[in-house]
Coordinates of C-alpha atoms and ligand atoms in Angstrom, one line a residue:
M7 CA 35.9 11.4 106.4
D8 CA 33.4 14.2 106.3
N9 CA 30.4 12.2 107.7
E10 CA 30.3 10.6 111.1
T11 CA 31.1 7.1 110.2
I12 CA 31.0 3.6 111.6
I13 CA 33.4 1.1 110.1
V14 CA 32.4 -2.5 109.8
L15 CA 35.5 -4.7 109.9
D16 CA 34.8 -7.8 107.8
F17 CA 35.9 -11.1 109.3
G18 CA 34.2 -13.1 106.5
G19 CA 30.7 -13.4 107.9
Q20 CA 27.6 -13.8 105.7
Y21 CA 25.7 -10.8 107.1
N22 CA 28.4 -8.1 106.7
Q23 CA 26.5 -6.0 104.1
L24 CA 23.4 -6.3 106.2
I25 CA 25.2 -4.8 109.2
A26 CA 26.3 -1.8 107.1
R27 CA 22.7 -1.4 105.8
R28 CA 21.2 -1.5 109.3
V29 CA 23.7 1.1 110.6
R30 CA 22.8 3.3 107.7
E31 CA 19.1 2.7 108.6
C32 CA 20.0 4.2 112.0
G33 CA 21.1 7.4 110.1
V34 CA 24.9 6.8 110.3
Y35 CA 27.1 6.4 107.3
C36 CA 28.8 3.0 107.4
E37 CA 31.6 1.3 105.4
V38 CA 32.7 -2.3 105.2
R39 CA 36.4 -2.8 105.3
S40 CA 38.7 -5.8 105.6
Y41 CA 39.8 -6.9 109.1
K42 CA 43.3 -6.5 107.6
T43 CA 42.9 -2.7 107.3
P44 CA 46.1 -1.2 108.8
I45 CA 45.5 0.5 112.1
E46 CA 46.9 3.7 110.8
E47 CA 44.2 3.8 108.1
I48 CA 41.5 3.3 110.8
R49 CA 43.0 6.0 113.0
K50 CA 43.1 8.4 110.0
A51 CA 39.5 7.6 109.1
A52 CA 38.5 8.5 112.7
P53 CA 35.3 6.5 112.8
K54 CA 32.8 7.1 115.6
G55 CA 32.6 3.4 116.1
I56 CA 33.8 0.0 114.8
I57 CA 31.8 -3.2 114.4
F58 CA 33.5 -6.6 114.1
T59 CA 31.5 -9.0 112.0
G60 CA 30.8 -12.7 112.4
G61 CA 32.8 -15.2 110.4
P62 CA 32.8 -19.0 109.7
N63 CA 36.1 -19.7 111.6
S64 CA 37.2 -20.7 115.0
V65 CA 39.5 -18.3 116.8
Y66 CA 41.8 -21.2 117.5
D67 CA 42.4 -22.0 113.8
E68 CA 45.7 -20.7 112.8
K69 CA 44.4 -19.6 109.5
S70 CA 41.4 -17.8 110.9
P71 CA 41.3 -14.0 110.8
H72 CA 42.8 -12.3 113.9
I73 CA 43.4 -8.8 114.9
G74 CA 46.1 -7.0 116.9
K75 CA 45.5 -5.6 120.4
E76 CA 46.2 -2.0 119.3
I77 CA 42.7 -1.5 117.9
F78 CA 41.4 -1.8 121.5
E79 CA 43.7 1.1 122.5
L80 CA 42.3 3.6 120.0
G81 CA 39.6 4.7 122.4
I82 CA 37.0 4.1 119.6
P83 CA 33.9 2.2 120.7
I84 CA 33.8 -1.4 119.4
L85 CA 31.0 -3.8 119.0
G86 CA 31.8 -7.4 118.3
I87 CA 29.1 -9.6 116.7
C88 CA 29.3 -13.5 116.8
Y89 CA 32.9 -14.3 115.7
G90 CA 33.6 -10.7 116.4
A91 CA 32.6 -11.2 120.0
Q92 CA 34.8 -14.3 120.3
I93 CA 37.7 -12.4 118.8
I94 CA 37.3 -9.7 121.4
A95 CA 37.3 -12.3 124.2
Y96 CA 40.2 -14.3 122.8
T97 CA 42.4 -11.3 122.1
L98 CA 41.9 -9.7 125.5
G99 CA 42.6 -12.8 127.5
G100 CA 39.2 -14.6 127.8
K101 CA 38.5 -18.1 126.6
V102 CA 36.5 -19.6 123.7
D103 CA 35.4 -23.2 123.6
S104 CA 33.3 -25.4 121.4
C105 CA 29.6 -25.6 122.5
S106 CA 28.4 -28.9 123.7
V107 CA 25.1 -27.9 122.0
S108 CA 25.6 -25.4 119.1
E109 CA 23.0 -22.8 118.8
Y110 CA 21.3 -22.1 115.5
G111 CA 18.3 -20.0 114.9
K112 CA 15.8 -18.3 117.1
T113 CA 17.0 -18.5 120.7
E114 CA 15.4 -17.2 123.9
T115 CA 17.8 -14.6 125.3
F116 CA 17.8 -13.0 128.8
Y117 CA 19.0 -9.4 129.0
D118 CA 20.5 -7.5 131.9
K119 CA 19.1 -4.0 131.2
S120 CA 21.6 -2.3 133.4
G121 CA 24.0 -2.8 130.5
V122 CA 24.7 0.3 128.5
I123 CA 23.4 -0.9 125.1
F124 CA 20.4 -2.9 126.3
G125 CA 19.4 -0.3 129.0
A126 CA 18.7 2.2 126.2
V127 CA 16.7 0.0 123.9
K128 CA 13.1 1.1 124.1
D129 CA 10.6 -1.5 125.3
L130 CA 13.2 -4.3 125.4
P131 CA 11.7 -7.0 127.6
D132 CA 13.8 -9.1 130.1
S133 CA 13.8 -11.9 127.6
A134 CA 13.3 -12.0 123.9
V135 CA 14.2 -14.0 120.8
S136 CA 17.7 -13.4 119.2
W137 CA 19.2 -15.1 116.1
M138 CA 22.1 -17.3 116.9
S139 CA 24.5 -19.1 114.6
H140 CA 27.6 -20.5 116.3
T141 CA 29.4 -23.7 117.3
D142 CA 32.0 -21.9 119.6
F143 CA 31.1 -19.8 122.6
V144 CA 32.9 -17.5 125.0
S145 CA 33.4 -19.7 128.1
Q146 CA 35.3 -17.0 130.0
I147 CA 35.0 -13.3 129.5
P148 CA 38.2 -11.1 129.7
E149 CA 39.0 -9.3 132.9
G150 CA 37.2 -6.0 133.4
F151 CA 34.1 -7.2 131.4
R152 CA 30.7 -8.2 132.7
I153 CA 28.0 -10.4 131.2
T154 CA 24.9 -8.6 130.0
A155 CA 22.9 -11.4 128.4
H156 CA 22.7 -15.2 128.5
T157 CA 20.8 -18.0 126.9
K158 CA 20.2 -21.6 128.1
N159 CA 23.4 -22.8 126.4
C160 CA 25.4 -19.7 126.2
P161 CA 26.4 -18.1 129.5
A162 CA 28.0 -15.0 127.8
A163 CA 25.5 -14.1 125.0
A164 CA 26.6 -10.5 125.5
F165 CA 29.3 -8.8 127.6
E166 CA 30.8 -5.4 127.9
N167 CA 33.5 -3.2 129.4
S168 CA 31.8 0.2 129.4
E169 CA 34.9 2.0 130.6
R170 CA 36.8 0.9 127.6
K171 CA 33.7 1.2 125.4
L172 CA 34.0 -2.5 124.3
Y173 CA 30.8 -4.4 123.6
A174 CA 30.1 -7.9 122.4
V175 CA 27.1 -9.9 121.4
Q176 CA 27.1 -13.6 120.4
F177 CA 23.9 -13.3 118.5
H178 CA 23.2 -11.3 115.3
P179 CA 21.3 -8.0 116.0
E180 CA 21.4 -7.1 112.3
V181 CA 19.1 -10.1 111.4
N182 CA 15.3 -9.3 111.5
H183 CA 14.7 -12.4 113.6
T184 CA 16.5 -10.8 116.5
Q185 CA 13.7 -8.9 118.3
H186 CA 14.8 -5.3 119.0
G187 CA 18.0 -5.9 117.0
L188 CA 17.8 -2.6 115.2
G189 CA 17.2 -0.9 118.5
M190 CA 20.4 -2.5 119.9
L191 CA 22.4 -1.2 116.9
D192 CA 20.8 2.2 117.3
S193 CA 21.7 2.2 121.0
F194 CA 25.3 1.4 120.1
V195 CA 25.7 4.1 117.5
R196 CA 23.7 6.8 119.4
N197 CA 24.5 6.2 123.1
V198 CA 27.9 4.5 122.9
C199 CA 29.4 6.2 119.8
G200 CA 27.6 9.5 120.3
C201 CA 26.4 9.7 116.7
K202 CA 23.9 12.4 115.7
C203 CA 22.3 10.0 113.2
D204 CA 21.6 12.6 110.6
W205 CA 22.9 10.8 107.5
N206 CA 20.3 10.7 104.8
M207 CA 20.0 11.0 101.0
K208 CA 19.3 14.7 101.1
N209 CA 22.6 15.3 102.9
Y210 CA 24.3 12.7 100.7
A211 CA 23.2 14.5 97.5
K212 CA 24.4 17.8 98.8
T213 CA 27.9 16.5 99.8
A214 CA 28.2 14.5 96.6
I215 CA 27.3 17.5 94.4
E216 CA 30.0 19.6 96.1
Q217 CA 32.6 16.9 95.8
I218 CA 31.8 16.4 92.1
R219 CA 32.1 20.1 91.4
D220 CA 35.4 20.3 93.2
K221 CA 36.8 17.4 91.2
V222 CA 35.4 18.3 87.8
G223 CA 36.2 22.0 87.8
A224 CA 35.5 23.2 84.2
G225 CA 36.1 19.8 82.7
K226 CA 33.9 17.8 80.3
V227 CA 32.0 14.8 81.6
L228 CA 30.7 11.9 79.6
L229 CA 28.1 9.4 80.8
A230 CA 26.8 6.2 79.1
L231 CA 23.1 6.2 80.0
S232 CA 21.2 2.9 79.7
G233 CA 18.0 4.1 81.3
G234 CA 18.6 1.7 84.2
V235 CA 18.3 2.9 87.7
D236 CA 22.0 3.4 88.4
S237 CA 23.0 5.3 85.3
S238 CA 19.8 7.4 85.5
V239 CA 20.5 8.4 89.1
A240 CA 24.1 9.1 88.3
C241 CA 23.0 11.3 85.5
A242 CA 20.6 13.2 87.7
L243 CA 23.3 13.8 90.3
L244 CA 25.9 14.9 87.7
S245 CA 23.4 17.1 86.1
K246 CA 22.8 19.0 89.3
A247 CA 26.5 19.2 89.9
V248 CA 27.9 20.2 86.6
G249 CA 24.9 20.8 84.3
A250 CA 25.9 21.6 80.8
Q251 CA 29.4 20.2 81.2
L252 CA 27.8 16.8 81.1
T253 CA 27.0 14.9 78.0
C254 CA 24.8 11.7 78.3
V255 CA 25.0 9.3 75.5
F256 CA 22.0 6.9 75.3
V257 CA 22.8 4.2 72.8
D258 CA 19.4 2.8 71.7
H259 CA 20.4 -0.5 70.2
G260 CA 16.9 -1.3 69.1
F261 CA 16.4 -4.0 71.7
M262 CA 14.7 -1.8 74.3
R263 CA 11.2 -2.6 75.6
K264 CA 8.1 -0.9 74.3
N265 CA 8.3 2.9 74.6
E266 CA 11.5 2.6 76.7
G267 CA 13.7 4.8 74.6
D268 CA 11.1 7.6 74.5
E269 CA 10.6 7.3 78.2
V270 CA 14.3 7.7 78.9
E271 CA 14.6 10.7 76.5
K272 CA 11.5 12.3 78.1
A273 CA 12.9 11.9 81.6
F274 CA 16.1 13.7 80.7
K275 CA 15.1 16.2 78.0
D276 CA 14.3 19.0 80.4
W277 CA 17.4 18.5 82.6
D278 CA 20.4 20.8 82.2
V279 CA 22.5 18.2 80.3
N280 CA 23.4 17.5 76.7
F281 CA 21.4 14.5 75.9
I282 CA 22.3 12.4 72.9
R283 CA 20.1 9.6 71.8
V284 CA 21.8 7.5 69.2
D285 CA 19.4 5.4 67.2
A286 CA 21.7 2.6 66.3
S287 CA 19.1 -0.1 65.8
D288 CA 20.0 -0.7 62.1
R289 CA 23.6 -1.1 63.0
F290 CA 22.8 -3.7 65.8
I291 CA 20.1 -5.6 63.9
G292 CA 22.4 -5.8 60.9
K293 CA 25.3 -7.2 62.9
L294 CA 23.0 -9.9 64.4
E295 CA 21.6 -11.1 61.1
G296 CA 21.7 -14.9 61.1
V297 CA 23.1 -15.1 64.6
S298 CA 21.2 -17.4 67.0
D299 CA 23.9 -18.5 69.5
P300 CA 23.4 -16.7 72.8
E301 CA 27.0 -16.0 73.5
T302 CA 27.7 -14.7 70.0
K303 CA 24.7 -12.4 70.4
R304 CA 26.0 -11.1 73.7
K305 CA 29.5 -10.5 72.4
T306 CA 28.4 -8.9 69.2
I307 CA 26.1 -6.5 71.1
G308 CA 28.8 -5.7 73.7
E309 CA 31.4 -4.9 71.1
E310 CA 29.1 -2.9 68.9
F311 CA 28.0 -0.9 71.9
I312 CA 31.5 0.2 72.6
R313 CA 32.1 1.1 68.9
V314 CA 29.0 3.3 68.8
F315 CA 29.9 4.9 72.1
E316 CA 33.4 5.6 70.9
D317 CA 32.1 7.2 67.7
E318 CA 29.9 9.6 69.8
A319 CA 32.7 10.4 72.3
K320 CA 35.0 11.4 69.3
K321 CA 32.3 13.7 68.1
I322 CA 32.1 15.4 71.5
G323 CA 35.8 16.0 71.6
K324 CA 38.2 15.8 74.5
V325 CA 36.5 14.4 77.5
D326 CA 38.1 14.7 80.9
F327 CA 35.8 12.4 83.0
L328 CA 33.8 9.3 82.4
V329 CA 31.0 8.5 84.8
Q330 CA 30.2 4.9 85.9
G331 CA 27.2 3.7 87.9
T332 CA 29.1 1.3 90.1
I333 CA 27.2 0.7 93.4
Y334 CA 28.4 -0.5 96.8
P335 CA 27.6 -4.2 96.6
D336 CA 29.8 -4.3 93.4
V337 CA 32.6 -2.7 95.4
I338 CA 32.2 -5.1 98.3
E339 CA 32.0 -8.2 96.1
S340 CA 35.0 -7.1 94.2
G341 CA 36.9 -7.8 97.5
T342 CA 37.0 -5.9 100.8
G343 CA 38.6 -8.8 102.4
D344 CA 38.8 -12.5 102.3
A345 CA 35.5 -13.2 100.6
A346 CA 35.9 -14.7 97.1
V347 CA 35.2 -12.5 94.1
I348 CA 31.8 -13.8 93.2
K349 CA 31.5 -12.2 89.7
S350 CA 33.0 -9.4 87.8
H351 CA 30.6 -6.6 87.2
H352 CA 30.0 -5.0 83.9
N353 CA 28.5 -1.6 83.5
V354 CA 26.4 -0.6 80.6
G355 CA 28.1 -1.8 77.5
G356 CA 31.5 -2.2 79.3
L357 CA 34.1 0.4 79.6
P358 CA 35.4 1.8 76.4
D359 CA 39.1 1.6 77.1
R360 CA 40.2 3.6 74.0
V361 CA 38.2 6.7 74.8
D362 CA 40.5 9.5 75.8
F363 CA 39.6 10.6 79.4
K364 CA 41.5 11.5 82.5
E365 CA 39.6 10.0 85.3
I366 CA 36.5 7.9 86.3
I367 CA 33.8 9.3 88.5
E368 CA 31.7 6.8 90.4
P369 CA 29.2 8.9 92.4
L370 CA 27.1 5.9 93.7
R371 CA 30.0 3.8 94.7
M372 CA 29.1 3.9 98.4
L373 CA 25.4 3.3 98.1
F374 CA 23.2 0.2 98.3
K375 CA 20.5 -0.2 95.6
D376 CA 17.7 0.9 97.8
E377 CA 19.7 4.1 98.7
V378 CA 20.3 4.7 95.0
R379 CA 16.5 4.6 94.6
K380 CA 16.0 7.0 97.5
L381 CA 18.6 9.3 96.0
G382 CA 16.9 9.2 92.7
T383 CA 13.6 10.2 94.2
E384 CA 15.3 13.0 96.2
L385 CA 16.8 14.3 93.0
G386 CA 13.4 14.4 91.4
L387 CA 13.5 11.4 89.0
P388 CA 10.1 9.9 88.1
D389 CA 9.0 6.6 89.8
Y390 CA 9.0 4.7 86.5
L391 CA 12.8 5.2 86.3
V392 CA 13.6 4.9 90.0
W393 CA 11.6 1.7 90.4
R394 CA 12.6 0.1 87.1
Q395 CA 13.5 -3.6 87.4
P396 CA 16.9 -4.7 86.1
F397 CA 17.2 -5.0 82.4
P398 CA 20.1 -6.8 80.8
G399 CA 22.5 -4.8 78.6
P400 CA 21.7 -6.8 75.5
G401 CA 18.0 -6.2 76.0
L402 CA 15.3 -8.1 74.2
A403 CA 18.0 -9.7 71.9
I404 CA 18.6 -12.3 74.6
R405 CA 14.8 -12.8 75.2
I406 CA 14.2 -13.8 71.6
I407 CA 15.4 -17.4 71.3
G408 CA 17.1 -18.0 68.0
E409 CA 17.5 -15.4 65.2
I410 CA 16.3 -11.9 65.8
T411 CA 14.0 -10.2 63.3
R412 CA 12.1 -6.9 63.4
E413 CA 8.8 -8.8 63.4
K414 CA 9.8 -10.9 66.4
L415 CA 10.9 -7.8 68.2
E416 CA 7.5 -6.2 67.7
I417 CA 5.7 -9.3 68.9
L418 CA 7.8 -9.6 72.0
R419 CA 7.5 -5.8 72.8
D420 CA 3.7 -5.9 72.7
A421 CA 3.4 -9.1 74.7
D422 CA 5.9 -7.9 77.3
L423 CA 4.1 -4.7 77.7
I424 CA 0.8 -6.5 78.5
F425 CA 2.5 -8.7 81.1
R426 CA 4.0 -5.6 82.8
E427 CA 0.7 -3.8 82.7
E428 CA -1.2 -6.6 84.3
I429 CA 1.5 -7.1 87.0
A430 CA 1.2 -3.4 87.8
N431 CA -2.6 -3.6 87.8
A432 CA -2.4 -6.4 90.3
H433 CA -0.1 -4.3 92.4
L434 CA 2.6 -7.0 92.3
D435 CA 5.2 -4.8 90.6
R436 CA 7.2 -4.1 93.8
D437 CA 6.9 -7.7 95.1
I438 CA 8.2 -9.5 92.0
N439 CA 11.8 -8.5 91.5
Q440 CA 12.0 -9.2 87.8
Y441 CA 9.3 -10.2 85.3
F442 CA 9.3 -10.3 81.6
A443 CA 8.3 -12.2 78.5
V444 CA 10.5 -14.5 76.3
L445 CA 9.7 -15.3 72.7
T446 CA 10.6 -18.9 72.2
N447 CA 11.5 -20.3 68.9
N448 CA 8.8 -22.9 69.2
R449 CA 5.7 -22.9 67.1
S450 CA 2.6 -25.0 67.8
V451 CA -0.8 -25.6 66.4
G452 CA -3.8 -23.8 67.8
V453 CA -7.3 -22.9 66.8
M454 CA -8.7 -19.4 66.6
G455 CA -12.3 -18.6 65.5
D456 CA -12.8 -21.5 63.1
G457 CA -9.3 -21.6 61.8
R458 CA -6.1 -23.4 62.4
T459 CA -3.1 -21.4 63.6
Y460 CA 0.5 -22.3 63.7
D461 CA 2.2 -19.7 65.8
Y462 CA 4.8 -18.9 68.5
T463 CA 4.9 -20.0 72.1
L464 CA 5.5 -17.2 74.5
A465 CA 7.1 -17.8 77.9
L466 CA 6.5 -15.6 80.9
R467 CA 9.1 -15.4 83.6
G468 CA 8.7 -13.8 87.1
V469 CA 11.2 -14.2 89.9
T470 CA 11.7 -13.1 93.5
T471 CA 15.2 -12.6 94.7
S472 CA 17.3 -10.3 96.8
D473 CA 20.6 -10.6 95.0
F474 CA 19.8 -12.0 91.5
M475 CA 22.4 -14.7 92.1
T476 CA 19.8 -17.1 93.3
A477 CA 16.1 -16.7 92.6
D478 CA 12.8 -18.4 93.1
F479 CA 10.0 -18.3 90.6
A480 CA 7.3 -15.9 91.6
R481 CA 4.0 -17.4 92.8
I482 CA 1.8 -15.2 90.5
P483 CA -1.9 -15.8 91.2
Y484 CA -3.6 -17.9 88.5
E485 CA -6.2 -15.2 87.9
V486 CA -3.4 -12.7 87.0
L487 CA -1.8 -15.2 84.7
E488 CA -5.1 -15.9 83.1
K489 CA -5.7 -12.2 82.4
V490 CA -2.3 -11.9 80.9
S491 CA -2.8 -15.0 78.7
I492 CA -6.2 -13.9 77.4
R493 CA -5.0 -10.4 76.6
I494 CA -1.8 -11.5 74.9
V495 CA -3.4 -14.1 72.6
N496 CA -6.1 -11.7 71.7
E497 CA -4.1 -8.6 71.3
V498 CA -0.8 -9.8 69.9
K499 CA -0.7 -11.5 66.5
H500 CA 1.4 -14.7 66.1
I501 CA 1.2 -15.9 69.6
N502 CA -1.2 -18.8 70.3
R503 CA 0.3 -20.4 73.4
I504 CA 1.7 -19.1 76.7
C505 CA 3.7 -20.9 79.3
Y506 CA 4.9 -19.8 82.8
D507 CA 8.5 -20.6 83.7
I508 CA 8.4 -22.5 87.1
T509 CA 12.1 -23.1 87.5
S510 CA 14.3 -21.4 90.1
K511 CA 17.9 -20.3 89.8
P512 CA 19.8 -22.6 90.1
P513 CA 19.4 -24.8 88.1
A514 CA 17.9 -22.3 85.5
T515 CA 19.2 -18.7 85.1
I516 CA 16.8 -15.7 85.3
E517 CA 17.3 -14.8 81.6
W518 CA 16.8 -17.6 79.0
E519 CA 20.0 -16.8 77.1
Ligands
XMP22 P1 20.9 -14.5 85.0 O1 20.2 -14.7 83.7 O2 22.4 -14.6 84.9 O3 20.7 -13.0 85.3 O4 20.4 -15.3 86.1 C1 21.0 -12.4 86.6 C2 20.6 -10.9 86.5 O5 21.5 -10.2 85.6 C3 20.8 -9.6 84.6 N1 21.6 -9.7 83.4 C4 22.4 -8.7 82.8 N2 22.5 -7.5 83.2 N3 24.0 -7.1 81.4 C5 23.4 -6.6 82.5 O6 23.5 -5.5 82.8 C6 23.9 -8.4 81.0 O7 24.5 -8.8 80.0 C7 23.0 -9.2 81.7 N4 22.7 -10.5 81.6 C8 21.8 -10.8 82.6 C9 19.5 -10.3 84.5 O8 18.4 -9.6 83.8 C10 19.2 -10.6 85.9 O9 18.7 -9.5 86.6

């Protein structure tokens, strides 16, 4: 590996990605790998340090993940967290038992600051709150170790063997509730592992650009640009790396939000790339005539997208590389270890398997979403692209319930724009993770001026979520909703009633279709 790296060995805990993110916050590149990673592979990767994660098992379960002793002989510093701490104790001859009282949540913890990690944490008091989540505990530490923290119910809340550079904490330093937790991780990577902590998006961009140039040589590169954050940042990076060898195909299916197609085009027009905007709205709207079933809509759009993309790729001629905007959570969820595959991820429009290309380039494969955003800013992308909320591939087609018509698309576009404007005016746009309007197929009676109306009901949806797999409805202040409602019924024809969706996910989903 080129960067100084910390490897997180995944024992199945729920905070594994968080550990990697925190280490990166300390300025050190960090990867999550399975606890089953062969020792040879680890040796070859030559990480500056290794972190064992937590996990839901007991070390005495036969089926629970274990690790061979050889890893402790590599001379690479190791930090075990929770189950990781227990596995260090168990493997090196200590004892693990069930707690008489299991510890869960915020726990007063007493630190011995003569310990290597805790001694270097700035302003760490003698006792502070840590986040615990365990039913087993280390009842006897292995020979050569010493205890460096304890709680009321846990005599070995932290222990270390500084000569062998082995460290263990029963609590979770990566969780915000652990006071000074980030400082502890920083102390581990800086003082124990000797990291310089200079990994940042500027360096990442430089290295990534060099690597892409090496790989691509004089080849031709094709990128399907959706205008979403990931494909936009990938485009910016590729453009800096290979400039005119890159062709971006932006398939405008006619279901984009107001001005969106123009915004994407404007953002990329001045870059050194071949930018092709395909106006395929007639093709898509034609295919969807008479279709109201959500799944049929999705499938029709997905297939048509690939057909349009293939047509364009053929026009360009022989393409050597295809770029995909895969990001790190996709890679981890697709299975670093024992964790179940949660969902299969689809990039924009799916991968056209019949396009003739040699290889796939995934330049964001090692980045978390917030890092992708930072990289976008570093590369000079405008905020409105970098901070764009997620937008589904099928676009507004799945936000119009029932059959899609051009008139309904116009109504929804105008209403959705007003909602987005007012959320931005109220400075809520970075707090609410996704917010949009849905045109229901419901009509109801209203009164406007002195006349009767019989028009559409619009639904507004706003959610807070960290992973989009579960979500809570956003508590948008009534005053903001009122402004949105007044503006929409006054400014958008054919809407006379507005509802706010107050269901969470589950049981609802974020999108309506
Ligand atoms: P649901 O509706 O399943 O949505 O709760 C979860 C997140 O996924 C987005 N979404 C999609 N994104 N292609 C995408 O790229 C799709 O077909 C698609 N469907 C839903 C949705 O907007 C939300 O952020």
